[in-house]
């Protein structure tokens, strides 16, 4: 498993906006969306991960050789609800023709264990499927491990899975470091700690509540 933390100044800028507890929900959401777009560009740039077809296009002035995303191999974006929905919107603006497979997990606040309440993954995936799992907060990585195991159990290859997150922790990265050969994680930041409620410190707070203005 490899983790990338891009050093682009725009990543730092939008992370600063998201960190600020005074940023209201629309500002917080747009900061996460910008981070999502920047990180998704990075996550999809290498390894021929986005399959393209070559062809020709007639321009108003001639004919050009062109390459375009293979419509037969749409990226499957897996947002982990709720907060992943903000990164899903970013993915939809970056990836033409992507498909969405929502998964929803809810955390038991006493045990901090997450259980699934929604699963829209297809019954079967194949080893060539490109899968982008999006969740802005990777605290312990426990939910992500459940989602990855489910995706791989349906036939996907770990080397074709990319995770886009905003803040993750060393604990989460350790939990993802074995059993997923070729998995890559793209994050704006790695924060050192978790508090006793399972929140990342300094982190962003509850990303779902902040994105949607939940009371
Ligand atoms: N989920 C969040 O929204 N925030 C955290 O800090 C950890 C998990």
PDB file of C-alpha atoms in Angstrom, residues 109-180:
ATOM      1  CA  UNK A 109     -20.821   5.790  19.511  1.00  0.00           C
ATOM      2  CA  UNK A 110     -20.097   3.510  22.505  1.00  0.00           C
ATOM      3  CA  UNK A 111     -18.077   0.787  20.733  1.00  0.00           C
ATOM      4  CA  UNK A 112     -16.938   2.988  17.779  1.00  0.00           C
ATOM      5  CA  UNK A 113     -17.732  -0.049  15.547  1.00  0.00           C
ATOM      6  CA  UNK A 114     -19.331   0.746  12.181  1.00  0.00           C
ATOM      7  CA  UNK A 115     -22.059  -1.353  10.587  1.00  0.00           C
ATOM      8  CA  UNK A 116     -23.506  -1.178   7.058  1.00  0.00           C
ATOM      9  CA  UNK A 117     -27.002   0.165   6.446  1.00  0.00           C
ATOM     10  CA  UNK A 118     -26.751   0.618   2.642  1.00  0.00           C
ATOM     11  CA  UNK A 119     -24.813  -1.274  -0.007  1.00  0.00           C
ATOM     12  CA  UNK A 120     -25.162  -0.522  -3.716  1.00  0.00           C
ATOM     13  CA  UNK A 121     -22.065  -2.404  -4.895  1.00  0.00           C
ATOM     14  CA  UNK A 122     -22.730  -4.627  -7.916  1.00  0.00           C
ATOM     15  CA  UNK A 123     -22.951  -8.352  -7.116  1.00  0.00           C
ATOM     16  CA  UNK A 124     -19.872  -8.975  -9.262  1.00  0.00           C
ATOM     17  CA  UNK A 125     -16.827  -6.845 -10.018  1.00  0.00           C
ATOM     18  CA  UNK A 126     -13.876  -7.844 -12.160  1.00  0.00           C
ATOM     19  CA  UNK A 127     -10.125  -7.515 -11.750  1.00  0.00           C
ATOM     20  CA  UNK A 128      -9.971  -4.780 -14.417  1.00  0.00           C
ATOM     21  CA  UNK A 129     -12.589  -2.562 -12.762  1.00  0.00           C
ATOM     22  CA  UNK A 130     -11.202   0.814 -11.682  1.00  0.00           C
ATOM     23  CA  UNK A 131     -12.595   1.628  -8.255  1.00  0.00           C
ATOM     24  CA  UNK A 132     -12.287   4.942  -6.446  1.00  0.00           C
ATOM     25  CA  UNK A 133     -13.381   4.814  -2.794  1.00  0.00           C
ATOM     26  CA  UNK A 134     -14.007   8.263  -1.303  1.00  0.00           C
ATOM     27  CA  UNK A 135     -14.326   9.200   2.372  1.00  0.00           C
ATOM     28  CA  UNK A 136     -12.858  12.461   3.724  1.00  0.00           C
ATOM     29  CA  UNK A 137     -11.924  11.008   7.139  1.00  0.00           C
ATOM     30  CA  UNK A 138      -9.866   7.832   7.633  1.00  0.00           C
ATOM     31  CA  UNK A 139      -9.700   7.635  11.414  1.00  0.00           C
ATOM     32  CA  UNK A 140      -8.975   4.000  12.325  1.00  0.00           C
ATOM     33  CA  UNK A 141      -9.581   2.681   8.814  1.00  0.00           C
ATOM     34  CA  UNK A 142     -12.033   0.124  10.272  1.00  0.00           C
ATOM     35  CA  UNK A 143     -14.896   1.067   7.951  1.00  0.00           C
ATOM     36  CA  UNK A 144     -12.555   1.287   4.971  1.00  0.00           C
ATOM     37  CA  UNK A 145     -11.265  -2.243   5.683  1.00  0.00           C
ATOM     38  CA  UNK A 146     -14.870  -3.530   5.653  1.00  0.00           C
ATOM     39  CA  UNK A 147     -15.569  -1.730   2.374  1.00  0.00           C
ATOM     40  CA  UNK A 148     -12.342  -2.954   0.726  1.00  0.00           C
ATOM     41  CA  UNK A 149     -12.949  -6.549   1.826  1.00  0.00           C
ATOM     42  CA  UNK A 150     -16.455  -6.360   0.376  1.00  0.00           C
ATOM     43  CA  UNK A 151     -15.230  -4.871  -2.935  1.00  0.00           C
ATOM     44  CA  UNK A 152     -12.432  -7.427  -3.278  1.00  0.00           C
ATOM     45  CA  UNK A 153     -14.778 -10.269  -2.262  1.00  0.00           C
ATOM     46  CA  UNK A 154     -16.901  -9.357  -5.308  1.00  0.00           C
ATOM     47  CA  UNK A 155     -13.943  -9.855  -7.668  1.00  0.00           C
ATOM     48  CA  UNK A 156     -12.058  -6.527  -7.816  1.00  0.00           C
ATOM     49  CA  UNK A 157      -8.272  -6.367  -7.620  1.00  0.00           C
ATOM     50  CA  UNK A 158      -6.696  -4.308  -4.774  1.00  0.00           C
ATOM     51  CA  UNK A 159      -4.182  -2.891  -7.280  1.00  0.00           C
ATOM     52  CA  UNK A 160      -7.039  -1.209  -9.198  1.00  0.00           C
ATOM     53  CA  UNK A 161      -8.468   0.462  -6.081  1.00  0.00           C
ATOM     54  CA  UNK A 162      -7.632   4.061  -5.196  1.00  0.00           C
ATOM     55  CA  UNK A 163      -8.727   5.682  -1.943  1.00  0.00           C
ATOM     56  CA  UNK A 164      -9.238   9.443  -1.844  1.00  0.00           C
ATOM     57  CA  UNK A 165      -9.486  10.917   1.630  1.00  0.00           C
ATOM     58  CA  UNK A 166      -8.753  14.344   3.147  1.00  0.00           C
ATOM     59  CA  UNK A 167      -7.318  13.551   6.578  1.00  0.00           C
ATOM     60  CA  UNK A 168      -6.026  10.133   7.605  1.00  0.00           C
ATOM     61  CA  UNK A 169      -4.005   8.763  10.508  1.00  0.00           C
ATOM     62  CA  UNK A 170      -1.007   6.442  10.889  1.00  0.00           C
ATOM     63  CA  UNK A 171      -3.340   3.917  12.598  1.00  0.00           C
ATOM     64  CA  UNK A 172      -5.604   3.816   9.534  1.00  0.00           C
ATOM     65  CA  UNK A 173      -2.649   3.527   7.168  1.00  0.00           C
ATOM     66  CA  UNK A 174      -1.246   0.661   9.243  1.00  0.00           C
ATOM     67  CA  UNK A 175      -4.602  -1.137   9.081  1.00  0.00           C
ATOM     68  CA  UNK A 176      -4.576  -0.774   5.288  1.00  0.00           C
ATOM     69  CA  UNK A 177      -0.922  -1.651   4.858  1.00  0.00           C
ATOM     70  CA  UNK A 178      -1.336  -5.419   4.703  1.00  0.00           C
ATOM     71  CA  UNK A 179      -3.600  -7.551   2.592  1.00  0.00           C
ATOM     72  CA  UNK A 180      -4.171  -5.041  -0.205  1.00  0.00           C
TER      73      UNK A 180
END
